[in-house]
Tab-separated table of C-alpha atoms and ligand atoms in Angstrom:
chain	number	residue	atom	x	y	z
K	1	UNK	CA	88.005	81.571	123.775
K	2	UNK	CA	91.492	80.284	124.650
K	3	UNK	CA	92.512	76.703	123.947
K	4	UNK	CA	89.494	74.521	124.881
K	5	UNK	CA	90.174	72.606	128.084
K	6	UNK	CA	88.709	69.376	126.659
K	7	UNK	CA	89.629	68.056	123.232
K	8	UNK	CA	86.887	67.531	120.631
K	9	UNK	CA	86.203	64.535	118.425
K	10	UNK	CA	87.010	64.562	114.727
K	11	UNK	CA	83.270	64.881	113.944
K	12	UNK	CA	82.827	67.853	116.255
K	13	UNK	CA	85.855	69.653	114.837
K	14	UNK	CA	84.705	69.281	111.237
K	15	UNK	CA	81.102	70.137	112.060
K	16	UNK	CA	82.273	73.393	113.654
K	17	UNK	CA	84.439	74.236	110.627
K	18	UNK	CA	81.569	73.482	108.210
K	19	UNK	CA	79.322	75.796	110.187
K	20	UNK	CA	81.865	78.624	109.910
K	21	UNK	CA	82.139	78.209	106.152
K	22	UNK	CA	78.423	78.836	105.675
K	23	UNK	CA	78.963	82.588	105.980
K	24	UNK	CA	81.507	82.717	103.141
K	25	UNK	CA	80.940	83.659	99.534
K	26	UNK	CA	79.923	80.647	97.383
K	27	UNK	CA	82.907	80.846	95.069
K	28	UNK	CA	82.332	77.631	93.171
K	29	UNK	CA	79.002	78.682	91.717
K	30	UNK	CA	80.100	80.838	88.763
K	31	UNK	CA	78.236	83.817	90.260
K	32	UNK	CA	81.386	85.230	91.874
K	33	UNK	CA	83.444	87.660	89.783
K	34	UNK	CA	86.543	87.999	92.006
K	35	UNK	CA	88.883	86.190	94.422
K	36	UNK	CA	88.418	82.728	92.935
K	37	UNK	CA	89.832	81.265	89.733
K	38	UNK	CA	87.906	78.196	88.639
K	39	UNK	CA	89.056	75.631	86.106
K	40	UNK	CA	86.668	72.873	87.085
K	41	UNK	CA	86.326	70.182	89.739
K	42	UNK	CA	88.885	67.757	88.261
K	43	UNK	CA	91.742	70.269	88.323
K	44	UNK	CA	90.751	71.390	91.799
K	45	UNK	CA	90.792	67.785	93.063
K	46	UNK	CA	94.200	67.072	91.488
K	47	UNK	CA	95.689	70.247	92.959
K	48	UNK	CA	94.316	69.454	96.393
K	49	UNK	CA	95.507	65.850	96.391
K	50	UNK	CA	99.056	66.790	95.403
K	51	UNK	CA	98.981	69.626	97.925
K	52	UNK	CA	97.987	67.261	100.728
K	53	UNK	CA	100.652	64.699	99.779
K	54	UNK	CA	103.422	67.299	100.185
K	55	UNK	CA	101.827	69.455	102.868
K	56	UNK	CA	104.144	68.268	105.632
K	57	UNK	CA	107.376	68.313	103.593
K	58	UNK	CA	109.661	71.213	104.363
K	59	UNK	CA	111.452	73.127	101.597
K	60	UNK	CA	113.714	74.733	104.203
K	61	UNK	CA	116.467	72.308	103.258
K	62	UNK	CA	116.515	70.945	99.677
K	63	UNK	CA	119.242	68.430	100.573
K	64	UNK	CA	116.780	66.650	102.864
K	65	UNK	CA	113.815	66.862	100.436
K	66	UNK	CA	115.290	66.508	96.936
K	67	UNK	CA	111.727	66.037	95.612
K	68	UNK	CA	110.973	69.645	96.507
K	69	UNK	CA	114.147	70.893	94.817
K	70	UNK	CA	113.028	69.109	91.663
K	71	UNK	CA	109.468	70.478	91.886
K	72	UNK	CA	110.739	74.007	92.427
K	73	UNK	CA	113.266	73.803	89.595
K	74	UNK	CA	110.566	72.490	87.255
K	75	UNK	CA	108.213	75.311	88.235
K	76	UNK	CA	110.861	77.973	87.688
K	77	UNK	CA	111.730	76.425	84.332
K	78	UNK	CA	108.067	76.383	83.276
K	79	UNK	CA	107.701	80.005	84.388
K	80	UNK	CA	110.832	81.266	82.671
K	81	UNK	CA	110.091	79.530	79.352
K	82	UNK	CA	106.463	80.629	79.391
K	83	UNK	CA	107.731	84.194	79.779
K	84	UNK	CA	109.965	84.106	76.696
K	85	UNK	CA	113.135	83.161	78.571
K	86	UNK	CA	115.618	80.319	78.145
K	87	UNK	CA	118.512	78.619	79.922
K	88	UNK	CA	120.075	81.904	81.040
K	89	UNK	CA	116.939	83.123	82.815
K	90	UNK	CA	116.030	82.015	86.304
K	91	UNK	CA	113.718	82.660	89.243
K	92	UNK	CA	112.223	81.453	92.511
K	93	UNK	CA	108.960	79.845	93.557
K	94	UNK	CA	107.126	82.033	96.105
K	95	UNK	CA	103.942	82.030	98.166
K	96	UNK	CA	102.133	84.631	96.051
K	97	UNK	CA	102.289	87.811	94.020
K	98	UNK	CA	103.068	89.984	97.007
K	99	UNK	CA	106.057	87.879	98.000
K	100	UNK	CA	107.309	87.798	94.392
K	101	UNK	CA	107.092	91.587	94.247
K	102	UNK	CA	108.704	92.201	97.638
K	103	UNK	CA	111.565	89.928	96.545
K	104	UNK	CA	111.996	91.743	93.214
K	105	UNK	CA	112.249	95.002	95.164
K	106	UNK	CA	114.704	93.489	97.643
K	107	UNK	CA	116.817	92.200	94.768
K	108	UNK	CA	116.831	95.664	93.195
K	109	UNK	CA	117.827	97.274	96.477
K	110	UNK	CA	120.677	94.863	97.152
K	111	UNK	CA	121.820	95.017	93.522
K	112	UNK	CA	122.087	98.800	93.883
K	113	UNK	CA	123.967	98.440	97.168
K	114	UNK	CA	126.457	96.145	95.470
K	115	UNK	CA	126.885	97.990	92.189
K	116	UNK	CA	125.974	101.661	92.724
K	117	UNK	CA	127.566	103.042	95.908
K	118	UNK	CA	126.368	106.558	94.974
K	119	UNK	CA	122.760	105.495	95.675
K	120	UNK	CA	122.084	106.368	99.311
K	121	UNK	CA	118.277	106.832	99.260
K	122	UNK	CA	117.012	104.401	96.606
K	123	UNK	CA	113.877	105.293	94.643
K	124	UNK	CA	111.439	103.092	92.729
K	125	UNK	CA	109.226	104.564	89.994
K	126	UNK	CA	105.702	103.145	90.283
K	127	UNK	CA	102.845	104.059	87.919
K	128	UNK	CA	99.614	104.632	89.853
K	129	UNK	CA	97.989	101.535	88.308
K	130	UNK	CA	100.652	99.143	89.656
K	131	UNK	CA	99.616	96.853	92.495
K	132	UNK	CA	99.528	97.936	96.153
K	133	UNK	CA	102.120	95.277	96.999
K	134	UNK	CA	104.835	97.516	95.499
K	135	UNK	CA	104.000	100.112	98.159
K	136	UNK	CA	104.007	97.405	100.781
K	137	UNK	CA	107.434	96.214	99.617
K	138	UNK	CA	108.860	99.743	99.615
K	139	UNK	CA	107.347	100.259	103.076
K	140	UNK	CA	109.009	97.094	104.396
K	141	UNK	CA	112.362	97.672	102.684
K	142	UNK	CA	112.826	101.396	103.262
K	143	UNK	CA	112.613	102.340	99.571
K	144	UNK	CA	111.213	105.654	98.354
K	145	UNK	CA	108.111	105.441	96.143
K	146	UNK	CA	108.018	107.838	93.202
K	147	UNK	CA	104.509	107.565	91.806
K	148	UNK	CA	103.740	108.519	88.206
K	149	UNK	CA	100.334	109.086	86.559
K	150	UNK	CA	98.677	106.848	83.967
K	151	UNK	CA	96.987	108.066	80.780
K	152	UNK	CA	93.251	108.646	81.176
K	153	UNK	CA	92.773	107.603	77.539
K	154	UNK	CA	94.645	104.297	77.465
K	155	UNK	CA	94.874	103.652	81.247
K	156	UNK	CA	98.511	102.669	80.653
K	157	UNK	CA	101.677	103.935	82.348
K	158	UNK	CA	102.820	107.302	80.979
K	159	UNK	CA	106.344	106.870	79.564
K	160	UNK	CA	107.045	110.616	79.503
K	161	UNK	CA	106.151	110.960	83.179
K	162	UNK	CA	108.368	107.990	84.041
K	163	UNK	CA	111.333	109.474	82.156
K	164	UNK	CA	110.825	112.783	83.943
K	165	UNK	CA	110.786	111.009	87.323
K	166	UNK	CA	114.221	109.394	86.920
K	167	UNK	CA	116.902	110.738	89.282
K	168	UNK	CA	120.399	109.621	90.228
K	169	UNK	CA	118.771	107.646	93.071
K	170	UNK	CA	116.367	105.636	90.875
K	171	UNK	CA	117.019	101.895	91.021
K	172	UNK	CA	114.004	100.365	89.269
K	173	UNK	CA	111.013	101.146	87.050
K	174	UNK	CA	107.820	99.162	87.616
K	175	UNK	CA	105.329	98.233	84.904
K	176	UNK	CA	102.380	95.854	84.660
K	177	UNK	CA	101.078	93.261	82.229
K	178	UNK	CA	98.435	93.865	83.265
K	179	UNK	CA	97.337	95.950	86.249
K	180	UNK	CA	94.465	94.333	88.134
K	181	UNK	CA	92.250	97.380	87.708
K	182	UNK	CA	92.376	98.024	83.943
K	183	UNK	CA	93.533	94.806	82.257
K	184	UNK	CA	95.743	96.617	79.719
K	185	UNK	CA	99.456	96.023	79.031
K	186	UNK	CA	101.747	98.978	79.821
K	187	UNK	CA	104.061	100.255	77.009
K	188	UNK	CA	106.775	97.806	78.055
K	189	UNK	CA	108.880	97.910	74.876
K	190	UNK	CA	109.258	101.674	75.269
K	191	UNK	CA	109.986	101.320	78.979
K	192	UNK	CA	112.603	98.662	78.227
K	193	UNK	CA	114.405	101.205	76.052
K	194	UNK	CA	114.182	103.814	78.836
K	195	UNK	CA	115.632	101.288	81.314
K	196	UNK	CA	118.502	100.446	78.955
K	197	UNK	CA	119.239	104.124	78.239
K	198	UNK	CA	119.483	104.885	81.966
K	199	UNK	CA	120.981	101.568	83.058
K	200	UNK	CA	118.045	100.812	85.373
K	201	UNK	CA	116.202	97.636	86.309
K	202	UNK	CA	112.703	97.153	84.858
K	203	UNK	CA	110.185	94.910	86.603
K	204	UNK	CA	107.088	93.638	84.792
K	205	UNK	CA	104.243	92.637	87.101
K	206	UNK	CA	102.599	89.766	85.278
K	207	UNK	CA	101.049	88.385	88.479
K	208	UNK	CA	97.572	88.337	87.030
K	209	UNK	CA	98.110	88.751	83.291
K	210	UNK	CA	101.481	87.172	82.551
K	211	UNK	CA	100.307	83.589	82.295
K	212	UNK	CA	97.133	83.920	80.248
K	213	UNK	CA	98.090	86.770	77.913
K	214	UNK	CA	100.609	84.484	76.189
K	215	UNK	CA	97.665	82.236	75.225
K	216	UNK	CA	95.440	85.136	74.211
K	217	UNK	CA	98.180	86.218	71.791
K	218	UNK	CA	98.403	82.713	70.319
K	219	UNK	CA	94.626	82.788	69.903
K	220	UNK	CA	94.900	85.841	67.676
K	221	UNK	CA	94.334	88.707	70.084
K	222	UNK	CA	96.698	91.634	69.615
K	223	UNK	CA	98.706	91.534	72.884
K	224	UNK	CA	101.694	93.912	73.203
K	225	UNK	CA	105.063	92.284	74.053
K	226	UNK	CA	105.885	92.277	77.773
K	227	UNK	CA	108.187	89.342	78.577
K	228	UNK	CA	111.934	88.489	78.423
K	229	UNK	CA	111.855	88.896	74.632
K	230	UNK	CA	111.674	92.651	75.320
K	231	UNK	CA	115.188	94.106	75.779
K	232	UNK	CA	115.518	95.911	79.100
K	233	UNK	CA	113.069	93.775	81.095
K	234	UNK	CA	115.062	92.446	84.079
K	235	UNK	CA	112.447	90.720	86.261
K	236	UNK	CA	108.862	89.433	85.946
K	237	UNK	CA	106.401	88.238	88.592
K	238	UNK	CA	103.667	85.731	87.651
K	239	UNK	CA	101.133	84.011	89.891
K	240	UNK	CA	100.278	80.366	89.420
K	241	UNK	CA	97.412	80.640	91.871
K	242	UNK	CA	95.485	83.046	89.678
K	243	UNK	CA	95.188	82.163	85.988
K	244	UNK	CA	97.136	78.891	86.096
K	245	UNK	CA	94.357	77.740	88.485
K	246	UNK	CA	96.632	76.068	91.051
K	247	UNK	CA	95.954	75.905	94.801
K	248	UNK	CA	96.664	79.141	96.628
K	249	UNK	CA	100.179	79.976	97.803
K	250	UNK	CA	101.902	79.713	94.406
K	251	UNK	CA	103.732	82.326	92.350
K	252	UNK	CA	107.083	82.765	90.634
K	253	UNK	CA	109.501	85.688	90.359
K	254	UNK	CA	111.794	85.418	87.333
K	255	UNK	CA	115.082	87.187	86.600
K	256	UNK	CA	117.030	87.823	83.443
K	257	UNK	CA	120.175	86.343	85.023
K	258	UNK	CA	121.480	84.377	87.983
K	259	UNK	CA	123.755	87.342	88.634
K	260	UNK	CA	120.704	89.383	89.461
K	261	UNK	CA	118.910	86.643	91.412
K	262	UNK	CA	121.886	86.261	93.743
K	263	UNK	CA	120.826	89.527	95.414
K	264	UNK	CA	117.537	87.926	96.454
K	265	UNK	CA	119.171	85.271	98.629
K	266	UNK	CA	119.898	85.464	102.331
K	267	UNK	CA	122.299	83.340	104.344
K	268	UNK	CA	123.176	83.293	108.039
K	269	UNK	CA	125.810	81.175	109.780
K	270	UNK	CA	126.567	83.650	112.575
K	271	UNK	CA	124.439	82.180	115.346
K	272	UNK	CA	124.434	79.015	117.446
K	273	UNK	CA	121.753	77.134	115.455
K	274	UNK	CA	121.547	75.479	112.046
K	275	UNK	CA	123.000	77.375	109.099
K	276	UNK	CA	120.310	79.181	107.112
K	277	UNK	CA	120.229	79.928	103.412
K	278	UNK	CA	116.879	81.133	102.106
K	279	UNK	CA	115.784	82.020	98.596
K	280	UNK	CA	112.514	83.569	99.754
K	281	UNK	CA	110.989	85.377	102.730
K	282	UNK	CA	109.664	82.213	104.339
K	283	UNK	CA	112.149	79.829	105.897
K	284	UNK	CA	110.131	76.737	106.834
K	285	UNK	CA	108.068	76.277	103.674
K	286	UNK	CA	105.375	73.691	103.041
K	287	UNK	CA	105.858	71.592	99.927
K	288	UNK	CA	102.073	71.643	99.435
K	289	UNK	CA	101.785	74.739	97.227
K	290	UNK	CA	104.654	73.600	94.964
K	291	UNK	CA	103.277	70.110	94.520
K	292	UNK	CA	99.760	71.475	93.942
K	293	UNK	CA	101.020	73.886	91.291
K	294	UNK	CA	103.223	71.278	89.640
K	295	UNK	CA	100.319	68.812	89.477
K	296	UNK	CA	97.819	71.249	87.945
K	297	UNK	CA	100.342	72.543	85.376
K	298	UNK	CA	101.152	68.988	84.347
K	299	UNK	CA	97.470	68.050	84.293
K	300	UNK	CA	96.462	70.765	81.817
K	301	UNK	CA	99.675	71.122	79.830
K	302	UNK	CA	100.057	73.800	77.202
K	303	UNK	CA	97.225	72.504	75.016
K	304	UNK	CA	94.851	72.313	77.945
K	305	UNK	CA	95.538	75.907	78.945
K	306	UNK	CA	95.092	77.076	75.358
K	307	UNK	CA	91.582	75.575	75.352
K	308	UNK	CA	90.732	77.183	78.683
K	309	UNK	CA	92.067	80.504	77.405
K	310	UNK	CA	89.734	80.376	74.395
K	311	UNK	CA	86.762	80.033	76.722
K	312	UNK	CA	87.831	83.001	78.844
K	313	UNK	CA	88.567	85.147	75.790
K	314	UNK	CA	85.095	84.434	74.378
K	315	UNK	CA	83.507	85.244	77.740
K	316	UNK	CA	85.457	88.492	78.025
K	317	UNK	CA	84.412	89.622	74.556
K	318	UNK	CA	80.759	88.748	75.173
K	319	UNK	CA	80.728	90.614	78.494
K	320	UNK	CA	82.460	93.710	77.118
K	321	UNK	CA	79.907	93.865	74.298
K	322	UNK	CA	76.983	93.253	76.618
K	323	UNK	CA	78.032	95.828	79.219
K	324	UNK	CA	78.682	98.489	76.578
K	325	UNK	CA	75.089	98.007	75.364
K	326	UNK	CA	73.513	98.639	78.777
K	327	UNK	CA	72.226	102.167	79.005
K	328	UNK	CA	73.907	104.036	81.863
K	329	UNK	CA	77.098	101.925	81.868
K	330	UNK	CA	80.407	102.407	80.107
K	331	UNK	CA	83.806	100.714	79.880
K	332	UNK	CA	86.633	103.188	80.565
K	333	UNK	CA	88.907	100.982	78.428
K	334	UNK	CA	88.682	97.714	76.486
K	335	UNK	CA	90.949	95.333	78.425
K	336	UNK	CA	93.549	92.973	76.872
K	337	UNK	CA	93.133	90.625	79.825
K	338	UNK	CA	89.882	88.990	80.991
K	339	UNK	CA	89.554	91.595	83.743
K	340	UNK	CA	86.767	94.067	83.078
K	341	UNK	CA	86.316	97.454	84.726
K	342	UNK	CA	83.041	99.276	84.131
K	343	UNK	CA	81.438	102.375	85.527
K	344	UNK	CA	78.276	104.448	85.247
K	345	UNK	CA	77.305	107.480	83.193
K	346	UNK	CA	75.562	110.601	84.471
K	347	UNK	CA	74.272	110.613	88.058
K	348	UNK	CA	73.897	106.881	88.486
K	349	UNK	CA	75.843	105.791	91.555
K	350	UNK	CA	78.213	102.913	90.740
K	351	UNK	CA	78.257	101.721	94.373
K	352	UNK	CA	74.467	101.287	94.305
K	353	UNK	CA	74.700	99.393	91.011
K	354	UNK	CA	77.182	97.012	92.653
K	355	UNK	CA	75.001	96.531	95.745
K	356	UNK	CA	71.892	96.025	93.612
K	357	UNK	CA	73.454	93.368	91.410
K	358	UNK	CA	75.096	91.649	94.395
K	359	UNK	CA	71.692	91.534	96.091
K	360	UNK	CA	70.588	89.340	93.159
K	361	UNK	CA	73.083	86.660	94.182
K	362	UNK	CA	76.286	87.791	92.440
K	363	UNK	CA	79.585	89.014	93.770
K	364	UNK	CA	81.024	91.996	91.881
K	365	UNK	CA	84.046	93.784	93.351
K	366	UNK	CA	84.113	97.555	93.935
K	367	UNK	CA	87.208	99.425	92.763
K	368	UNK	CA	87.530	102.892	94.281
K	369	UNK	CA	88.487	105.921	92.206
K	370	UNK	CA	91.965	107.407	92.532
K	371	UNK	CA	92.933	110.894	91.318
K	372	UNK	CA	91.430	111.111	87.822
K	373	UNK	CA	90.602	107.418	87.520
K	374	UNK	CA	86.884	106.711	88.014
K	375	UNK	CA	85.392	104.412	90.644
K	376	UNK	CA	84.420	101.184	88.910
K	377	UNK	CA	83.002	97.715	89.276
K	378	UNK	CA	85.457	94.927	88.522
K	379	UNK	CA	84.937	91.472	86.987
K	380	UNK	CA	87.618	88.747	86.914
K	381	UNK	CA	86.542	86.069	84.451
K	382	UNK	CA	87.300	82.374	84.893
K	383	UNK	CA	86.731	79.317	82.748
K	384	UNK	CA	83.235	78.515	83.997
K	385	UNK	CA	81.655	81.942	83.625
K	386	UNK	CA	80.448	81.423	80.030
K	387	UNK	CA	76.928	80.184	80.850
K	388	UNK	CA	76.506	82.988	83.388
K	389	UNK	CA	77.017	85.873	80.949
K	390	UNK	CA	73.371	86.197	79.843
K	391	UNK	CA	71.742	85.967	83.295
K	392	UNK	CA	74.378	88.318	84.706
K	393	UNK	CA	73.811	90.953	82.027
K	394	UNK	CA	70.040	90.786	82.633
K	395	UNK	CA	70.477	91.308	86.358
K	396	UNK	CA	73.045	94.027	85.788
K	397	UNK	CA	70.692	95.947	83.536
K	398	UNK	CA	67.986	95.731	86.194
K	399	UNK	CA	70.492	96.837	88.850
K	400	UNK	CA	71.336	99.940	86.822
K	401	UNK	CA	67.630	100.784	86.381
K	402	UNK	CA	67.080	100.441	90.136
K	403	UNK	CA	70.131	102.599	90.902
K	404	UNK	CA	68.883	105.291	88.512
K	405	UNK	CA	65.759	105.587	90.657
K	406	UNK	CA	67.585	105.850	93.970
K	407	UNK	CA	68.041	109.287	95.470
K	408	UNK	CA	71.604	110.628	95.701
K	409	UNK	CA	72.871	110.006	99.226
K	410	UNK	CA	74.744	113.290	99.502
K	411	UNK	CA	77.190	111.294	101.567
K	412	UNK	CA	80.219	112.137	99.447
K	413	UNK	CA	79.642	115.879	99.840
K	414	UNK	CA	78.959	115.547	103.583
K	415	UNK	CA	82.146	113.571	104.167
K	416	UNK	CA	84.071	115.995	101.989
K	417	UNK	CA	82.798	118.983	104.004
K	418	UNK	CA	83.453	117.461	107.402
K	419	UNK	CA	86.756	115.715	106.834
K	420	UNK	CA	88.498	117.252	103.848
K	421	UNK	CA	91.094	119.109	105.881
K	422	UNK	CA	91.633	116.356	108.444
K	423	UNK	CA	95.083	114.756	108.542
K	424	UNK	CA	95.463	111.088	109.550
K	425	UNK	CA	97.106	112.072	112.857
K	426	UNK	CA	93.934	113.941	113.836
K	427	UNK	CA	91.790	110.809	113.613
K	428	UNK	CA	90.610	110.499	117.229
K	429	UNK	CA	88.397	107.595	118.402
K	430	UNK	CA	85.389	109.983	118.291
K	431	UNK	CA	86.006	111.017	114.680
K	432	UNK	CA	86.661	107.397	113.790
K	433	UNK	CA	83.262	106.405	115.239
K	434	UNK	CA	81.528	109.284	113.404
K	435	UNK	CA	83.060	108.301	110.066
K	436	UNK	CA	82.060	104.687	110.568
K	437	UNK	CA	78.584	105.841	111.547
K	438	UNK	CA	78.255	107.818	108.302
K	439	UNK	CA	79.243	104.652	106.476
K	440	UNK	CA	76.469	102.781	108.276
K	441	UNK	CA	78.775	100.761	110.521
K	442	UNK	CA	78.244	100.336	114.237
K	443	UNK	CA	80.840	98.412	116.191
K	444	UNK	CA	82.625	96.199	113.676
K	445	UNK	CA	79.540	94.530	112.108
K	446	UNK	CA	79.265	95.289	108.396
K	447	UNK	CA	75.841	96.290	107.026
K	448	UNK	CA	74.206	94.370	104.144
K	449	UNK	CA	74.742	97.200	101.714
K	450	UNK	CA	78.259	98.470	101.077
K	451	UNK	CA	77.415	101.558	98.954
K	452	UNK	CA	77.734	103.989	101.866
K	453	UNK	CA	81.090	102.565	102.932
K	454	UNK	CA	82.384	102.684	99.380
K	455	UNK	CA	81.202	106.244	98.952
K	456	UNK	CA	82.853	107.379	102.184
K	457	UNK	CA	86.099	105.588	101.266
K	458	UNK	CA	85.982	106.986	97.756
K	459	UNK	CA	85.695	110.542	99.107
K	460	UNK	CA	88.376	110.480	101.798
K	461	UNK	CA	91.991	111.167	100.915
K	462	UNK	CA	94.022	107.945	100.485
K	463	UNK	CA	95.993	108.787	103.658
K	464	UNK	CA	92.849	109.176	105.729
K	465	UNK	CA	91.136	106.122	104.292
K	466	UNK	CA	94.262	104.018	104.890
K	467	UNK	CA	94.270	105.161	108.496
K	468	UNK	CA	90.553	104.439	108.832
K	469	UNK	CA	91.045	100.921	107.447
K	470	UNK	CA	93.891	100.208	109.836
K	471	UNK	CA	91.808	101.398	112.796
K	472	UNK	CA	88.878	99.284	111.624
K	473	UNK	CA	90.971	96.130	111.159
K	474	UNK	CA	92.733	96.729	114.439
K	475	UNK	CA	89.280	96.616	116.023
K	476	UNK	CA	87.968	93.724	113.873
K	477	UNK	CA	90.770	91.290	114.619
K	478	UNK	CA	91.288	89.934	118.096
H	1	LIG	C1	96.968	89.734	92.706
H	1	LIG	C2	98.008	90.659	92.209
H	1	LIG	C3	99.190	90.874	92.924
H	1	LIG	C4	99.406	90.332	94.327
H	1	LIG	O1	99.302	88.974	94.379
H	1	LIG	P1	98.891	88.166	95.718
H	1	LIG	O2	99.020	86.764	95.244
H	1	LIG	O3	97.487	88.567	96.061
H	1	LIG	O4	99.850	88.508	96.775
H	1	LIG	C5	100.145	91.660	92.347
H	1	LIG	N1	99.964	92.231	91.147
H	1	LIG	C6	98.812	92.078	90.443
H	1	LIG	C7	98.659	92.743	89.117
H	1	LIG	C8	97.800	91.287	90.959
H	1	LIG	O5	96.651	91.155	90.291
């Protein structure tokens, strides 16, 4: 469209934005089981107001905005202490889990450069359940990924496989508390010992689980240790904008020592402009996310979060019980965290179950299979889901019955036959169009039902499906 030649009035601008929003998922309704973390209207309003008050402040230079230095120091202190640390531990406020993780990787890389000159091609050991952002970070930073399997009984990282993967080029082991997909805490005490024995860094990704699991433990659930109280843990990432319910753009990466954190920083005085020293990837940084996070954390306080945690724990337990009782469904694992994966038994197609239940006004997230791990549906529970458990379970049961009556698509086998031996480099525009066609997509418009797309994606090799996604997004975005 280009920049409009004539300016629009305030009313026209907001009317156009409101119109656009109509196509989005209704995340405030309690019928959405992903992407949105709801702790009620009051907390949302407080977070937004604080966010707006500091939106235009710039954390680029803390000497000019001492308020932002104070907010950031408070947030790091709250993060560190919540994660079992004390005065000696430290960290940095970041824009989200991905940035926290990229920074932890960058710190590990630069720490190795400074302390281990024999490392020339640094490797990071990543269990297959750890978040995609670790791959993204390694991709950006030129680090080699060494992927290890998880146990198909516990869905936790396999300590033996990690030990076997260590080489003289290994710089860091990655673990999760918890992975998004399975909601279980990796064997972090054992991994801490492995890290100490081999003098390696150990990162714990607590982006989604780190905040709330501390409360679940206090409420009596048996949660394995994962924080700075575990010897060998050197860094932890934790998102505020997930289960601390703050406005988006808020996370923290914590380190065992300032000595380690130093490797995260970047400074530049060798140019003609202002001298730069950055703690994070962003340089100009809005104060909005910090103020929003600070306000919501202060609004709830520890006691407030404990009460919210009780609600989510009760909802998780009720859902796990209810899903296990539905004929044709099973839970691969009972999660520690209020993240629930479930899948189907027998011939029932999980992607149809998801479409069928979503057609009844819910949003359930598909989670593709990988190697031995089954394709699943995923539920992220928030504080206002309690009253929705019963109606959801009823609709889910009906969705499974409907899926049981649907004919197998045969799509998986067809895709497998046609494209099994194809390498990503061979993906011509014609093959790309054919694959999209099999998935029911013409042009870039998505169909109402996603089962075919999910089945195609679930069948293709990760390399080919990554390539397909990039081609699709390259077409989707202007
Ligand atoms: C969400 C998530 C991340 C990435 O966080 P973003 O804020 O989406 O960048 C990393 N690790 C885990 C376990 C997560 O759930």
